[in-house]
Amino acid sequence: MNIRPNSSLPSPSKTLHKMLNIAQAIRQASELLAGHSDSARLDAEVLLAHTLNCDITHLIAWPEKKLDDKQTQTFNALITQRRQGIPVAYLTGSKEFWSLDFKVTPATLIPRPDTELLVEFVLEKFSDQKQLQLADLGTGSGAIAIAIASERPNWKIIATDISTDALTIAKENAGIHKITNITFIQSNWFNQIDQYRFDLILSNPPYIAKQDPHLVQGDVRFEPQSALISGITGMDDIEAITAQSKNYLKPDGWLIFEHGFDQKHQTLNCLQRHDFHTITQLHDLSGQPRITAGCRSIYTE
Ligand SMILES: C[S@@+](CC[C@H](N)C(=O)[O-])C[C@H]1O[C@@H](n2cnc3c(N)ncnc32)[C@H](O)[C@@H]1O
């Protein structure tokens, strides 16, 4: 797997003992991961379930079952990589979002549980009675578009990304989930989708400031920088999408962003400057402002 860390990392040497059973393997792996992950035991369980190609419930049901040499070797390699910081989702190649399994690779952002708030908001606000035309800009693994498509099979969805590698994965995910109402288009925001007009434009764009210290910490180090960084302040892409969306929204269309917890005021101000009204801001489960939505009555050609 070609995974690029964004900073130099220690090369851990510790490995698991041989001839372990499931319970012992989890215990030893959790100890090896302590100090390298905030969720050491869960990571050990997920990686062992991946190694044994089973559910975590199987691990709980069969704690005495022994690992064979090949399984021990595979599990060891995964624990070593996790100790180097590589995200669990890149090691297993999948991440759950909206109760669906998404294939992920280092070309895609790992979908976050927080982003389900955007999906929830859209589904609550817009019923399935009307056939809407929706855009998901910067679709990555396809998480937002596919989650919504799975709930609104009558909507027409355009999902774009600038990254062809990400789009390949997004298309695969749509195939896995038998989604047929999404068209995937490579586009630098709107530049290849000029002929479309939308009722809803959604985006979880890059919104991290270039110098943000979080970029050199934890799992984020391994994610594509082009999915994360948006200029000096983190607002470049939200500004660009908002300015352009005026030309692509139908009258009374909605623009809905996920953004950083500290970008509530800048995003509100950005939408107000571009004549959006009925602006709504939502907080995630930890009380942080993460979603801003606004409606625009006038259509600008
Ligand atoms: C924060 S990620 C979101 C991925 C996915 N929507 C999710 O929520 O998991 C931002 C995405 O925007 C894409 N992107 C960055 N710049 C872009 C641009 N100029 N035009 C289109 N997509 C872009 C990145 O490749 C990345 O997939």
Coordinates of N, CA and C in Angstrom, one line a residue, residues 131-268:
Q131 N -38.9 15.3 -6.9 CA -37.6 14.9 -7.5 C -36.7 16.1 -7.5
L132 N -35.7 16.1 -6.7 CA -34.7 17.2 -6.7 C -33.4 16.9 -7.5
Q133 N -32.8 17.9 -8.0 CA -31.5 17.8 -8.6 C -30.4 18.3 -7.6
L134 N -29.5 17.4 -7.2 CA -28.6 17.7 -6.2 C -27.1 17.6 -6.7
A135 N -26.3 18.4 -6.1 CA -24.8 18.3 -6.4 C -24.1 18.0 -5.1
D136 N -23.2 17.0 -5.1 CA -22.2 16.8 -4.0 C -20.9 17.2 -4.5
L137 N -20.3 18.3 -4.1 CA -19.1 18.8 -4.7 C -17.9 18.3 -3.8
G138 N -16.9 17.7 -4.4 CA -15.8 17.1 -3.6 C -16.3 15.8 -2.9
T139 N -16.7 14.9 -3.7 CA -17.4 13.7 -3.1 C -16.5 12.7 -2.4
G140 N -15.2 12.7 -2.7 CA -14.3 11.8 -2.1 C -14.7 10.4 -2.3
S141 N -14.9 9.6 -1.3 CA -15.3 8.2 -1.4 C -16.8 8.1 -1.9
G142 N -17.5 9.2 -2.0 CA -18.9 9.2 -2.4 C -19.8 9.2 -1.2
A143 N -19.3 9.3 0.0 CA -20.1 9.0 1.2 C -21.4 9.8 1.2
I144 N -21.3 11.2 1.0 CA -22.5 12.0 1.2 C -23.5 11.6 0.1
A145 N -23.0 11.6 -1.2 CA -23.9 11.4 -2.3 C -24.6 10.0 -2.2
I146 N -23.8 9.0 -1.9 CA -24.3 7.6 -1.9 C -25.3 7.5 -0.7
A147 N -25.0 8.0 0.5 CA -25.9 8.0 1.6 C -27.2 8.6 1.2
I148 N -27.2 9.7 0.6 CA -28.5 10.4 0.2 C -29.2 9.6 -0.9
A149 N -28.4 9.2 -1.9 CA -29.0 8.4 -3.0 C -29.7 7.1 -2.5
S150 N -29.1 6.5 -1.4 CA -29.7 5.3 -0.9 C -31.1 5.6 -0.2
E151 N -31.3 6.9 0.2 CA -32.5 7.2 0.9 C -33.5 7.9 -0.1
R152 N -33.0 8.5 -1.2 CA -33.8 9.3 -2.1 C -33.5 8.8 -3.6
P153 N -33.9 7.5 -3.9 CA -33.6 7.0 -5.2 C -34.2 7.7 -6.3
N154 N -35.2 8.6 -6.0 CA -35.9 9.4 -7.1 C -35.2 10.7 -7.4
W155 N -34.2 11.1 -6.6 CA -33.5 12.3 -6.9 C -32.4 12.1 -8.0
K156 N -32.0 13.2 -8.6 CA -30.9 13.1 -9.6 C -29.7 13.8 -9.0
I157 N -28.6 13.0 -8.9 CA -27.5 13.5 -8.1 C -26.2 13.5 -9.0
I158 N -25.5 14.7 -9.0 CA -24.2 14.8 -9.6 C -23.2 14.9 -8.5
A159 N -22.2 14.0 -8.6 CA -21.1 14.0 -7.6 C -19.8 14.3 -8.3
T160 N -19.1 15.3 -7.8 CA -17.8 15.7 -8.5 C -16.6 15.5 -7.6
D161 N -15.5 15.4 -8.2 CA -14.2 15.6 -7.4 C -13.2 16.0 -8.4
I162 N -12.2 16.7 -7.9 CA -11.1 17.1 -8.8 C -10.1 15.9 -9.0
S163 N -10.2 15.0 -8.0 CA -9.3 13.8 -8.0 C -9.9 12.6 -8.8
T164 N -9.2 12.2 -9.9 CA -9.8 11.0 -10.6 C -9.7 9.8 -9.8
D165 N -8.6 9.7 -8.9 CA -8.4 8.5 -8.1 C -9.6 8.4 -7.1
A166 N -10.0 9.5 -6.5 CA -11.1 9.5 -5.6 C -12.4 9.1 -6.3
L167 N -12.6 9.7 -7.5 CA -13.8 9.4 -8.2 C -13.9 7.9 -8.6
T168 N -12.8 7.3 -8.9 CA -12.8 5.8 -9.2 C -13.3 5.0 -8.0
I169 N -12.9 5.4 -6.8 CA -13.4 4.7 -5.6 C -14.9 5.1 -5.3
A170 N -15.2 6.3 -5.5 CA -16.6 6.7 -5.3 C -17.6 5.9 -6.3
K171 N -17.1 5.7 -7.5 CA -17.9 5.0 -8.5 C -18.0 3.5 -8.0
E172 N -16.9 3.0 -7.5 CA -16.9 1.6 -7.0 C -17.9 1.5 -5.9
N173 N -17.9 2.4 -5.0 CA -18.8 2.4 -3.8 C -20.3 2.5 -4.3
A174 N -20.5 3.3 -5.3 CA -21.9 3.4 -5.8 C -22.3 2.0 -6.3
G175 N -21.4 1.3 -7.1 CA -21.7 0.0 -7.6 C -22.0 -1.0 -6.5
I176 N -21.1 -1.0 -5.5 CA -21.3 -1.9 -4.3 C -22.7 -1.8 -3.7
H177 N -23.1 -0.5 -3.6 CA -24.4 -0.3 -3.0 C -25.6 -0.2 -4.0
K178 N -25.3 -0.6 -5.2 CA -26.3 -0.6 -6.3 C -27.1 0.7 -6.4
I179 N -26.3 1.8 -6.4 CA -26.9 3.1 -6.6 C -26.8 3.5 -8.1
T180 N -28.0 3.9 -8.6 CA -28.0 4.2 -10.0 C -28.4 5.6 -10.3
N181 N -28.6 6.4 -9.3 CA -29.1 7.8 -9.6 C -28.0 8.9 -9.3
I182 N -26.7 8.4 -9.4 CA -25.6 9.4 -9.3 C -24.8 9.4 -10.6
T183 N -24.5 10.6 -11.1 CA -23.5 10.7 -12.2 C -22.3 11.3 -11.6
F184 N -21.1 10.6 -11.8 CA -19.9 11.1 -11.3 C -19.1 11.9 -12.4
I185 N -18.6 13.0 -12.1 CA -18.0 13.9 -13.1 C -16.7 14.5 -12.4
Q186 N -15.6 14.4 -13.2 CA -14.4 15.0 -12.7 C -14.5 16.5 -13.0
S187 N -14.4 17.4 -11.9 CA -14.6 18.8 -12.1 C -13.9 19.6 -11.1
N188 N -13.3 20.7 -11.5 CA -12.8 21.6 -10.5 C -13.9 22.5 -10.1
W189 N -14.5 22.2 -8.9 CA -15.8 22.7 -8.5 C -16.8 22.7 -9.7
F190 N -17.2 23.9 -10.3 CA -18.3 23.8 -11.2 C -17.8 23.7 -12.7
N191 N -16.5 23.7 -12.9 CA -16.1 24.0 -14.3 C -16.4 22.9 -15.4
Q192 N -16.8 21.7 -14.9 CA -17.2 20.7 -15.9 C -18.7 20.4 -15.8
I193 N -19.4 21.2 -15.0 CA -20.8 20.8 -14.9 C -21.7 22.0 -15.2
D194 N -21.2 22.8 -16.2 CA -21.8 24.1 -16.5 C -23.3 23.9 -17.0
Q195 N -23.6 22.8 -17.5 CA -25.0 22.6 -18.1 C -26.1 22.3 -17.1
Y196 N -25.7 22.1 -15.8 CA -26.6 21.7 -14.8 C -27.1 22.9 -13.9
R197 N -28.3 22.8 -13.4 CA -28.8 23.7 -12.4 C -29.4 22.9 -11.3
F198 N -29.2 23.3 -10.1 CA -29.5 22.4 -8.9 C -30.5 23.0 -7.9
D199 N -31.3 22.1 -7.3 CA -32.1 22.5 -6.2 C -31.3 22.6 -4.9
L200 N -30.3 21.7 -4.8 CA -29.4 21.7 -3.6 C -28.0 21.5 -4.1
I201 N -27.1 22.3 -3.5 CA -25.7 22.1 -3.7 C -25.1 21.8 -2.3
L202 N -24.5 20.6 -2.1 CA -23.9 20.3 -0.9 C -22.4 20.2 -1.0
S203 N -21.6 20.5 0.0 CA -20.2 20.3 -0.1 C -19.6 20.2 1.3
N204 N -18.7 19.1 1.5 CA -17.8 19.1 2.6 C -16.5 19.3 2.0
P205 N -16.1 20.6 1.8 CA -14.9 20.9 1.0 C -13.7 20.9 1.9
P206 N -12.5 21.0 1.3 CA -11.3 21.3 2.2 C -11.6 22.6 3.0
Y207 N -11.3 22.5 4.3 CA -11.5 23.8 5.1 C -10.5 24.0 6.2
I208 N -9.3 23.3 6.1 CA -8.3 23.5 7.1 C -7.3 24.5 6.7
A209 N -6.9 25.4 7.6 CA -5.9 26.4 7.3 C -4.5 25.7 7.1
K210 N -3.8 26.3 6.1 CA -2.5 25.7 5.7 C -1.6 25.4 6.9
Q211 N -1.5 26.3 7.9 CA -0.6 26.1 9.0 C -1.2 25.4 10.2
D212 N -2.4 24.9 10.1 CA -3.1 24.3 11.2 C -2.3 23.2 11.8
P213 N -2.0 23.2 13.1 CA -1.1 22.2 13.7 C -1.7 20.8 13.6
H214 N -3.0 20.7 13.5 CA -3.7 19.3 13.4 C -3.2 18.5 12.2
L215 N -2.7 19.3 11.2 CA -2.3 18.6 10.0 C -1.1 17.6 10.2
V216 N -0.4 17.9 11.2 CA 0.8 17.0 11.5 C 0.5 16.1 12.7
Q217 N -0.7 15.9 13.0 CA -1.1 15.0 14.1 C -2.0 13.9 13.7
G218 N -1.9 12.7 14.3 CA -2.9 11.6 14.1 C -3.1 11.2 12.7
D219 N -4.3 10.6 12.5 CA -4.7 10.0 11.2 C -4.6 11.0 10.0
V220 N -4.9 12.3 10.3 CA -4.9 13.3 9.3 C -3.6 13.4 8.4
R221 N -2.5 13.0 9.1 CA -1.2 13.1 8.4 C -1.2 12.2 7.1
F222 N -2.0 11.2 7.1 CA -2.0 10.2 6.0 C -3.1 10.5 4.9
E223 N -3.9 11.5 5.2 CA -5.0 11.8 4.3 C -4.5 12.8 3.2
P224 N -5.2 12.8 2.0 CA -4.7 13.7 1.0 C -4.8 15.1 1.4
Q225 N -3.7 15.9 1.3 CA -3.7 17.3 1.7 C -4.7 18.1 0.8
S226 N -4.9 17.6 -0.4 CA -5.8 18.3 -1.3 C -7.3 18.2 -0.8
A227 N -7.5 17.2 0.1 CA -8.9 17.0 0.6 C -9.1 17.9 1.9
L228 N -8.0 18.4 2.4 CA -8.0 19.0 3.7 C -7.8 20.5 3.7
I229 N -6.7 20.9 2.9 CA -6.2 22.3 3.1 C -6.9 23.3 2.1
S230 N -7.3 24.4 2.6 CA -7.9 25.4 1.8 C -7.3 26.8 2.1
G231 N -6.1 27.0 1.6 CA -5.5 28.4 1.7 C -5.1 28.7 3.1
I232 N -4.7 30.0 3.3 CA -4.2 30.5 4.6 C -5.2 30.4 5.7
T233 N -6.4 30.7 5.4 CA -7.4 30.7 6.5 C -8.3 29.5 6.5
G234 N -8.2 28.7 5.5 CA -9.1 27.5 5.4 C -10.5 27.8 4.8
M235 N -10.6 29.1 4.3 CA -11.9 29.5 3.8 C -12.0 29.6 2.3
D236 N -10.8 29.4 1.6 CA -10.8 29.6 0.1 C -11.8 28.9 -0.6
D237 N -12.0 27.6 -0.3 CA -13.0 26.8 -1.1 C -14.4 27.1 -0.8
I238 N -14.7 27.4 0.5 CA -16.1 27.8 0.9 C -16.4 29.1 0.1
E239 N -15.5 30.0 0.1 CA -15.7 31.3 -0.6 C -15.9 31.1 -2.1
A240 N -15.0 30.2 -2.7 CA -15.1 30.0 -4.2 C -16.4 29.3 -4.5
I241 N -16.8 28.3 -3.8 CA -18.1 27.5 -4.1 C -19.3 28.5 -3.9
T242 N -19.3 29.3 -2.8 CA -20.4 30.1 -2.6 C -20.6 31.2 -3.7
A243 N -19.4 31.7 -4.1 CA -19.5 32.8 -5.2 C -20.0 32.1 -6.5
Q244 N -19.5 30.9 -6.8 CA -20.0 30.3 -8.1 C -21.3 29.7 -8.0
S245 N -21.8 29.3 -6.8 CA -23.0 28.5 -6.7 C -24.2 29.4 -7.2
K246 N -24.1 30.7 -7.1 CA -25.2 31.6 -7.5 C -25.6 31.3 -9.0
N247 N -24.6 30.9 -9.8 CA -24.9 30.6 -11.2 C -25.5 29.2 -11.5
Y248 N -25.5 28.4 -10.4 CA -25.9 27.0 -10.6 C -27.1 26.6 -9.8
L249 N -27.5 27.5 -8.9 CA -28.7 27.1 -8.1 C -30.0 27.6 -8.8
K250 N -31.0 26.8 -8.8 CA -32.3 27.2 -9.3 C -32.8 28.2 -8.3
P251 N -33.9 29.1 -8.7 CA -34.4 30.0 -7.7 C -34.9 29.2 -6.5
D252 N -34.7 29.8 -5.3 CA -35.0 29.1 -4.0 C -34.2 27.9 -3.8
G253 N -33.1 27.7 -4.4 CA -32.2 26.6 -4.2 C -31.4 26.8 -2.9
W254 N -30.9 25.7 -2.4 CA -30.1 25.7 -1.1 C -28.6 25.3 -1.3
L255 N -27.8 26.0 -0.6 CA -26.4 25.7 -0.5 C -26.1 25.2 0.9
I256 N -25.4 24.1 1.0 CA -25.2 23.5 2.4 C -23.8 23.0 2.5
F257 N -23.1 23.6 3.5 CA -21.7 23.3 3.8 C -21.5 22.5 5.1
E258 N -20.5 21.6 5.1 CA -19.9 21.3 6.4 C -18.6 22.2 6.4
H259 N -18.3 22.6 7.7 CA -17.1 23.5 7.8 C -16.5 23.2 9.2
G260 N -15.4 23.9 9.5 CA -14.7 23.7 10.7 C -15.6 24.3 11.9
F261 N -15.3 23.8 13.1 CA -16.1 24.3 14.3 C -15.8 25.8 14.5
D262 N -14.7 26.3 14.0 CA -14.4 27.7 14.3 C -14.7 28.6 13.0
Q263 N -15.4 28.1 12.1 CA -15.7 28.8 10.9 C -17.2 29.3 10.8
K264 N -17.9 29.2 11.9 CA -19.3 29.5 11.9 C -19.5 31.0 11.4
H265 N -18.8 31.9 11.9 CA -19.0 33.3 11.6 C -18.6 33.7 10.2
Q266 N -17.4 33.1 9.8 CA -16.9 33.4 8.4 C -17.9 32.8 7.4
T267 N -18.4 31.6 7.7 CA -19.3 31.0 6.7 C -20.6 31.7 6.6
L268 N -21.2 32.1 7.7 CA -22.4 32.9 7.8 C -22.2 34.2 7.0

